[in-house]
């Protein structure tokens, strides 16, 4: 039986989590970029749009303009006096369906021609090698300066490549740098940076870390920076739950049953015919949209009962979320439905379909039965990306991304500046 109608769950108001070390780094970023040749921005493949950090976008765009990129043509450089490249690494690629990787990369490249997109998993040495080779290529573009060729006149100080690694909390920045260091420096290399499954471990800019001896490549690890405010209404609520599910928000800030409810919703969309959570239920179980029904069945299956043989729904919710983070993500990625599947084309009619937790669309019966599915998926993804950008702009204009506390601070700061200006005028002779 396929789920033809998957209602959106009720979600709690998102909490605010923006510690002082995040604000401190945000203020430091423009200065750090003056010493940076390549920005490596890490995002989570499961949330490739939600993990875009709009807080940092302004500083990155200003950096590109100061390095000579054409403001009207993102692919054209007017002044080429120093390196300035931005690579977006979509980490944990093994936790999203393989069939969507290339369509999404093409969709993002068409919308953001100033950025290069690379999918990676730190468990795949080839991915680390590909990223390491990209950095070497940027270095070699500058390397002739060292040998005295014509390019040396353009980059007189290009003796090394400096990389800045940025991104949301818990997307794998420190793990990436450790892997690149092991790849670039021959022989046993100690683990240079501590890593953790919980967000917020890195709270200060790291010392300069050597990633490669030949060529000479250095990098800085940075604190993960959360959005100062996740937003109002349904959009803000969903954004917060998504980030909590991938452990991007500090543990304990969300009710676990709310996370379980949203996770059930998303797994149903990834495969409305045979969702991954059926692995947890008794054989013969059918897909469900009822979170209480699901948690009760899971609790009974796992023997999670309280006094009086009452199913412990909270323990079941904790187990469900933990299962998805540890192994269920791999199962859901490998079992996610694609249009080419015979089960998808078995006459179910129009259906909701999706990829990861950020992209969702409707497929008509004609599209399901048609050909050219890769191009169709890319087009569906481009619509999702466009809608995300429109929503971001609308929230920015409506100040939907500013909390009441932040708005009060902004008003107080504005009033303080006005008083200072008035006082300065009164002091003039």
Coordinates of C-alpha atoms in Angstrom, one line a residue:
X1 CA 0.0 0.0 0.0
X2 CA 1.3 3.4 -0.9
X3 CA 0.8 6.6 1.1
X4 CA -1.0 9.1 -1.3
X5 CA -1.5 11.8 1.3
X6 CA 1.2 12.6 3.9
X7 CA 0.1 15.5 6.2
X8 CA 2.6 17.9 7.6
X9 CA 3.1 17.4 11.3
X10 CA 2.5 20.0 14.0
X11 CA 5.9 21.4 15.1
X12 CA 7.1 23.4 18.1
X13 CA 8.3 27.0 18.0
X14 CA 12.1 26.9 17.3
X15 CA 14.5 27.7 20.1
X16 CA 17.3 30.3 19.8
X17 CA 20.8 29.0 20.1
X18 CA 23.5 31.5 19.1
X19 CA 26.3 31.4 21.7
X20 CA 28.8 34.3 22.1
X21 CA 31.6 32.4 20.3
X22 CA 29.5 32.3 17.1
X23 CA 28.9 36.0 17.2
X24 CA 32.6 36.6 17.8
X25 CA 33.6 34.5 14.7
X26 CA 31.0 36.2 12.6
X27 CA 32.6 39.6 13.4
X28 CA 36.1 38.2 12.7
X29 CA 35.2 36.7 9.3
X30 CA 35.8 39.8 7.1
X31 CA 39.3 40.2 8.5
X32 CA 40.1 36.4 8.1
X33 CA 39.0 36.5 4.5
X34 CA 41.7 39.1 3.6
X35 CA 44.2 36.2 4.4
X36 CA 42.2 33.5 2.6
X37 CA 42.7 32.0 -0.9
X38 CA 40.1 29.3 -0.8
X39 CA 36.9 29.1 1.3
X40 CA 35.7 25.5 1.9
X41 CA 32.1 25.7 3.0
X42 CA 30.7 22.4 4.4
X43 CA 27.0 21.6 4.3
X44 CA 25.1 18.5 5.2
X45 CA 23.9 16.5 2.1
X46 CA 20.6 15.8 3.9
X47 CA 19.9 19.5 4.4
X48 CA 21.7 21.1 1.4
X49 CA 19.6 24.2 1.5
X50 CA 18.8 24.5 5.2
X51 CA 22.5 24.3 6.0
X52 CA 23.3 27.3 3.8
X53 CA 24.4 29.9 6.3
X54 CA 23.0 33.2 5.2
X55 CA 24.8 34.9 8.2
X56 CA 28.1 34.5 6.4
X57 CA 26.9 35.2 2.8
X58 CA 27.4 38.9 2.9
X59 CA 31.1 38.7 4.0
X60 CA 31.8 36.0 1.3
X61 CA 30.2 38.1 -1.5
X62 CA 32.2 41.2 -0.4
X63 CA 35.4 39.1 -0.4
X64 CA 34.8 38.0 -4.0
X65 CA 34.1 41.6 -5.1
X66 CA 37.3 42.9 -3.4
X67 CA 39.3 40.1 -5.2
X68 CA 38.1 41.4 -8.6
X69 CA 35.1 39.2 -9.5
X70 CA 32.6 40.9 -11.7
X71 CA 29.4 41.8 -9.7
X72 CA 27.3 41.4 -12.8
X73 CA 28.8 38.1 -14.0
X74 CA 29.8 35.5 -11.4
X75 CA 32.0 33.6 -13.8
X76 CA 34.1 36.6 -15.0
X77 CA 37.0 38.1 -13.1
X78 CA 38.0 41.7 -13.8
X79 CA 41.1 41.8 -11.7
X80 CA 43.1 38.7 -11.0
X81 CA 45.6 39.7 -8.4
X82 CA 45.2 36.9 -5.9
X83 CA 43.4 33.5 -5.5
X84 CA 39.7 33.6 -4.6
X85 CA 37.8 30.4 -4.9
X86 CA 34.8 29.0 -3.0
X87 CA 34.2 25.2 -2.8
X88 CA 30.9 23.9 -1.3
X89 CA 31.5 20.4 0.1
X90 CA 28.2 18.5 0.6
X91 CA 29.3 16.1 3.3
X92 CA 27.7 12.7 4.3
X93 CA 26.8 11.8 0.7
X94 CA 26.2 8.2 1.7
X95 CA 23.1 9.4 3.7
X96 CA 21.2 10.6 0.7
X97 CA 20.0 8.6 -2.3
X98 CA 22.7 8.2 -5.0
X99 CA 20.3 8.9 -7.9
X100 CA 19.9 12.5 -6.8
X101 CA 23.6 13.5 -6.5
X102 CA 24.4 14.5 -10.0
X103 CA 21.0 16.2 -10.7
X104 CA 21.4 18.3 -7.6
X105 CA 25.0 19.2 -8.3
X106 CA 23.9 20.4 -11.8
X107 CA 20.9 22.3 -10.4
X108 CA 23.0 24.1 -7.8
X109 CA 25.8 24.9 -10.4
X110 CA 23.2 26.5 -12.7
X111 CA 21.9 28.7 -9.8
X112 CA 25.3 29.5 -8.2
X113 CA 28.0 29.6 -11.0
X114 CA 30.4 31.3 -8.6
X115 CA 30.6 28.1 -6.5
X116 CA 32.0 24.6 -7.1
X117 CA 30.0 21.7 -5.6
X118 CA 31.5 18.5 -4.4
X119 CA 29.8 15.6 -2.7
X120 CA 31.9 13.7 -0.1
X121 CA 31.9 11.2 2.7
X122 CA 34.9 11.0 5.0
X123 CA 34.6 7.2 4.9
X124 CA 35.5 7.3 1.2
X125 CA 39.2 8.0 0.6
X126 CA 38.5 8.9 -3.0
X127 CA 36.4 11.8 -2.0
X128 CA 39.1 13.2 0.3
X129 CA 41.6 12.7 -2.5
X130 CA 39.4 14.6 -5.0
X131 CA 39.2 17.5 -2.6
X132 CA 42.9 17.4 -1.9
X133 CA 43.6 17.5 -5.7
X134 CA 41.3 20.5 -6.1
X135 CA 43.3 22.4 -3.6
X136 CA 46.6 21.4 -5.3
X137 CA 45.2 22.6 -8.6
X138 CA 44.5 26.0 -7.1
X139 CA 48.0 26.1 -5.8
X140 CA 49.5 25.1 -9.1
X141 CA 47.7 27.9 -10.8
X142 CA 49.7 30.2 -8.6
X143 CA 52.9 28.1 -8.5
X144 CA 54.5 29.5 -11.7
X145 CA 55.0 32.7 -9.7
X146 CA 57.4 30.9 -7.5
X147 CA 59.3 29.7 -10.6
X148 CA 59.5 33.2 -12.1
X149 CA 57.1 32.9 -15.0
X150 CA 54.7 35.6 -16.2
X151 CA 52.1 34.6 -13.6
X152 CA 54.7 35.5 -10.9
X153 CA 53.9 39.1 -11.7
X154 CA 50.3 38.5 -10.9
X155 CA 50.8 36.6 -7.6
X156 CA 54.1 37.8 -6.2
X157 CA 53.4 36.4 -2.7
X158 CA 51.8 33.0 -3.7
X159 CA 54.2 30.8 -1.8
X160 CA 51.4 28.9 -0.1
X161 CA 47.7 28.4 -0.2
X162 CA 45.5 29.4 2.7
X163 CA 42.1 27.7 3.2
X164 CA 39.3 28.7 5.5
X165 CA 36.8 26.1 6.5
X166 CA 33.3 27.3 7.5
X167 CA 29.8 25.9 8.0
X168 CA 27.0 25.2 10.3
X169 CA 27.7 23.3 13.6
X170 CA 28.3 19.5 13.3
X171 CA 28.7 19.3 9.6
X172 CA 32.1 17.7 9.9
X173 CA 34.7 20.5 9.5
X174 CA 37.2 19.2 12.0
X175 CA 36.9 15.6 10.6
X176 CA 37.5 16.9 7.1
X177 CA 40.7 18.8 8.1
X178 CA 42.0 15.7 9.9
X179 CA 41.4 13.6 6.8
X180 CA 43.0 16.1 4.4
X181 CA 46.0 16.3 6.7
X182 CA 46.4 12.6 6.7
X183 CA 46.1 12.6 2.9
X184 CA 48.5 15.5 2.3
X185 CA 51.3 14.6 4.8
X186 CA 53.0 11.3 4.2
X187 CA 53.6 8.9 7.2
X188 CA 51.8 8.8 10.5
X189 CA 50.2 12.1 11.3
X190 CA 48.5 12.8 14.7
X191 CA 44.9 13.8 14.8
X192 CA 45.3 17.6 14.9
X193 CA 41.7 18.6 15.8
X194 CA 39.2 17.1 18.3
X195 CA 35.9 15.9 16.9
X196 CA 32.5 15.2 18.5
X197 CA 29.1 14.0 17.5
X198 CA 27.6 17.0 19.4
X199 CA 27.6 20.5 18.0
X200 CA 29.6 23.4 19.5
X201 CA 32.9 21.5 20.3
X202 CA 35.0 24.0 18.3
X203 CA 34.5 27.4 19.9
X204 CA 37.5 29.3 18.7
X205 CA 39.5 29.7 15.5
X206 CA 42.1 27.0 15.3
X207 CA 45.8 27.7 14.9
X208 CA 47.0 27.4 11.3
X209 CA 47.0 23.7 10.4
X210 CA 49.4 22.4 7.8
X211 CA 47.5 20.1 5.3
X212 CA 50.2 19.5 2.8
X213 CA 54.0 19.9 2.5
X214 CA 54.3 19.9 -1.2
X215 CA 52.6 22.0 -2.3
X216 CA 52.4 24.0 0.9
X217 CA 48.7 24.3 2.0
X218 CA 47.5 25.6 5.3
X219 CA 43.9 25.7 6.8
X220 CA 42.0 27.2 9.7
X221 CA 39.2 25.3 11.4
X222 CA 36.4 27.6 12.6
X223 CA 33.5 27.4 15.0
X224 CA 30.2 26.2 13.5
X225 CA 27.9 29.2 13.2
X226 CA 24.2 28.7 13.6
X227 CA 21.6 31.1 12.2
X228 CA 21.0 33.8 14.9
X229 CA 17.3 33.2 14.6
X230 CA 15.6 30.2 12.9
X231 CA 12.5 32.2 11.8
X232 CA 8.8 32.5 12.6
X233 CA 5.9 30.4 11.6
X234 CA 5.9 26.9 10.0
X235 CA 9.0 27.6 8.0
X236 CA 11.1 28.5 11.1
X237 CA 9.6 25.6 13.0
X238 CA 10.6 23.1 10.2
X239 CA 14.1 24.6 9.9
X240 CA 14.8 24.1 13.6
X241 CA 13.5 20.5 13.6
X242 CA 15.6 19.6 10.6
X243 CA 18.8 21.0 12.2
X244 CA 18.0 19.2 15.5
X245 CA 17.6 15.9 13.7
X246 CA 21.1 16.1 12.2
X247 CA 22.4 17.1 15.7
X248 CA 23.2 20.6 14.4
X249 CA 21.5 22.2 17.5
X250 CA 22.5 21.5 21.0
X251 CA 20.9 18.3 22.4
X252 CA 18.0 18.8 24.7
X253 CA 16.6 22.0 23.1
X254 CA 13.8 20.0 21.4
X255 CA 11.2 17.5 22.6
X256 CA 12.3 14.2 21.2
X257 CA 8.7 13.2 20.2
X258 CA 8.5 16.3 17.9
X259 CA 11.7 15.1 16.2
X260 CA 10.3 11.6 15.8
X261 CA 7.1 13.0 14.3
X262 CA 8.9 15.0 11.7
X263 CA 11.3 12.1 10.9
X264 CA 8.3 9.8 10.3
X265 CA 6.9 12.4 7.9
X266 CA 10.2 12.7 6.0
X267 CA 10.8 9.0 5.7
X268 CA 7.3 8.6 4.3
X269 CA 8.1 11.2 1.6
X270 CA 11.4 9.5 0.7
X271 CA 9.6 6.2 0.1
X272 CA 5.8 6.3 0.4
X273 CA 5.6 2.7 -0.6
X274 CA 8.2 1.0 1.6
X275 CA 9.6 3.6 4.0
X276 CA 12.9 2.7 5.8
X277 CA 11.3 2.5 9.3
X278 CA 9.5 -0.7 8.4
X279 CA 12.8 -2.4 9.2
X280 CA 12.0 -1.6 12.9
X281 CA 8.4 -2.9 12.9
X282 CA 7.1 -6.5 12.9
X283 CA 7.1 -8.2 9.5
X284 CA 4.0 -7.4 7.4
X285 CA 3.6 -3.9 8.9
X286 CA 2.3 -1.2 6.7
X287 CA 3.4 2.5 6.3
X288 CA 1.7 4.9 8.6
X289 CA 1.2 8.6 9.1
X290 CA 0.2 8.4 12.7
X291 CA 3.1 9.0 15.0
X292 CA 1.5 7.5 18.1
X293 CA 0.5 4.4 16.3
X294 CA 4.1 4.1 15.0
X295 CA 5.7 4.7 18.4
X296 CA 3.4 2.3 20.1
X297 CA 4.2 -0.5 17.6
X298 CA 7.9 0.3 17.9
X299 CA 7.8 0.3 21.7
X300 CA 6.0 -3.1 21.8
X301 CA 8.4 -4.6 19.2
X302 CA 11.4 -3.4 21.3
X303 CA 9.9 -4.3 24.7
X304 CA 9.8 -0.7 25.8
X305 CA 6.9 -0.8 28.3
X306 CA 6.2 0.9 31.5
X307 CA 4.3 -0.4 34.6
X308 CA 1.1 -2.0 33.5
X309 CA 2.4 -3.0 30.1
X310 CA 1.9 0.5 28.8
X311 CA 4.1 1.3 25.8
X312 CA 6.8 3.9 26.6
X313 CA 6.4 6.2 23.7
X314 CA 9.2 8.6 24.7
X315 CA 11.8 5.8 24.9
X316 CA 10.6 4.6 21.5
X317 CA 11.0 8.2 20.1
X318 CA 14.6 8.3 21.4
X319 CA 15.3 5.0 19.9
X320 CA 13.8 6.0 16.5
X321 CA 15.8 9.2 16.2
X322 CA 19.0 7.5 17.4
X323 CA 18.5 4.6 14.9
X324 CA 18.1 7.1 12.1
X325 CA 21.3 9.0 13.0
X326 CA 23.4 5.8 13.4
X327 CA 22.2 3.3 10.7
X328 CA 18.7 4.3 9.6
X329 CA 20.1 7.2 7.4
X330 CA 22.1 4.6 5.4
X331 CA 19.0 2.4 5.1
X332 CA 16.7 5.2 4.0
X333 CA 19.3 6.5 1.4
X334 CA 19.7 3.0 -0.1
X335 CA 16.0 2.2 -0.1
X336 CA 14.6 5.6 -1.2
X337 CA 12.2 5.4 -4.1
X338 CA 13.3 6.6 -7.5
X339 CA 11.0 7.2 -10.5
X340 CA 12.6 4.3 -12.4
X341 CA 11.5 1.8 -9.8
X342 CA 8.9 -0.6 -11.1
X343 CA 6.9 -0.2 -7.8
X344 CA 6.7 3.6 -8.4
X345 CA 5.3 3.0 -11.9
X346 CA 2.7 0.4 -10.8
X347 CA -0.3 2.7 -11.4
X348 CA -0.2 4.7 -8.1
X349 CA -1.0 8.0 -9.9
X350 CA 0.3 11.3 -8.7
X351 CA 2.6 11.1 -5.7
X352 CA 4.7 13.2 -3.4
X353 CA 8.4 12.5 -3.9
X354 CA 11.6 13.9 -2.5
X355 CA 15.4 13.8 -2.0
X356 CA 17.0 14.5 1.3
X357 CA 15.1 16.5 3.8
X358 CA 15.0 19.8 1.8
X359 CA 13.7 18.9 -1.6
X360 CA 10.1 17.8 -2.2
X361 CA 7.8 17.8 -5.3
X362 CA 4.8 16.3 -6.8
X363 CA 5.0 13.7 -9.6
X364 CA 2.1 13.3 -12.0
X365 CA 1.2 9.9 -13.5
X366 CA 2.5 11.0 -16.8
X367 CA 5.9 12.0 -15.4
X368 CA 6.2 8.7 -13.5
X369 CA 5.5 6.8 -16.7
X370 CA 7.7 9.0 -18.9
X371 CA 11.4 8.9 -19.7
X372 CA 14.3 11.3 -19.1
X373 CA 14.0 11.0 -15.3
X374 CA 17.4 12.5 -14.5
X375 CA 16.6 15.7 -16.3
X376 CA 13.1 15.7 -14.8
X377 CA 14.6 15.4 -11.3
X378 CA 17.1 18.2 -12.0
X379 CA 14.2 20.4 -13.1
X380 CA 12.2 19.6 -10.0
X381 CA 15.3 20.4 -7.8
X382 CA 15.8 23.7 -9.6
X383 CA 12.2 24.7 -8.7
X384 CA 12.9 23.8 -5.1
X385 CA 16.1 25.8 -5.0
X386 CA 14.4 28.8 -6.6
X387 CA 11.6 28.6 -4.1
X388 CA 14.1 28.4 -1.2
X389 CA 15.9 31.5 -2.4
X390 CA 12.6 33.4 -2.8
X391 CA 11.6 32.4 0.8
X392 CA 15.0 33.5 2.1
X393 CA 14.6 36.9 0.5
X394 CA 11.1 37.3 1.7
X395 CA 12.1 36.4 5.3
X396 CA 14.9 38.9 5.1
X397 CA 12.7 41.7 3.9
X398 CA 10.0 40.9 6.4
X399 CA 12.6 40.5 9.2
X400 CA 11.2 37.0 9.8
X401 CA 14.8 35.9 10.5
X402 CA 15.2 38.3 13.4
X403 CA 14.0 37.4 16.9
X404 CA 12.1 39.8 19.2
X405 CA 15.2 40.1 21.4
X406 CA 17.5 40.9 18.5
X407 CA 15.0 43.5 17.2
X408 CA 15.0 45.2 20.6
X409 CA 18.8 45.3 20.6
X410 CA 18.8 46.7 17.1
X411 CA 16.3 49.4 18.1
X412 CA 18.4 50.2 21.2
X413 CA 21.6 50.4 19.2
X414 CA 19.9 52.7 16.6
X415 CA 18.6 55.0 19.4
X416 CA 22.1 55.1 21.0
X417 CA 23.7 56.1 17.7
X418 CA 21.1 58.8 17.2
X419 CA 21.8 60.2 20.7
X420 CA 25.5 60.2 20.0
X421 CA 25.0 62.0 16.8
X422 CA 22.7 64.6 18.4
X423 CA 25.2 65.1 21.2
X424 CA 28.0 65.6 18.7
X425 CA 26.0 68.3 16.9
X426 CA 25.3 70.2 20.1
X427 CA 29.0 70.2 21.0
X428 CA 29.9 71.9 17.7
X429 CA 30.7 75.6 18.0

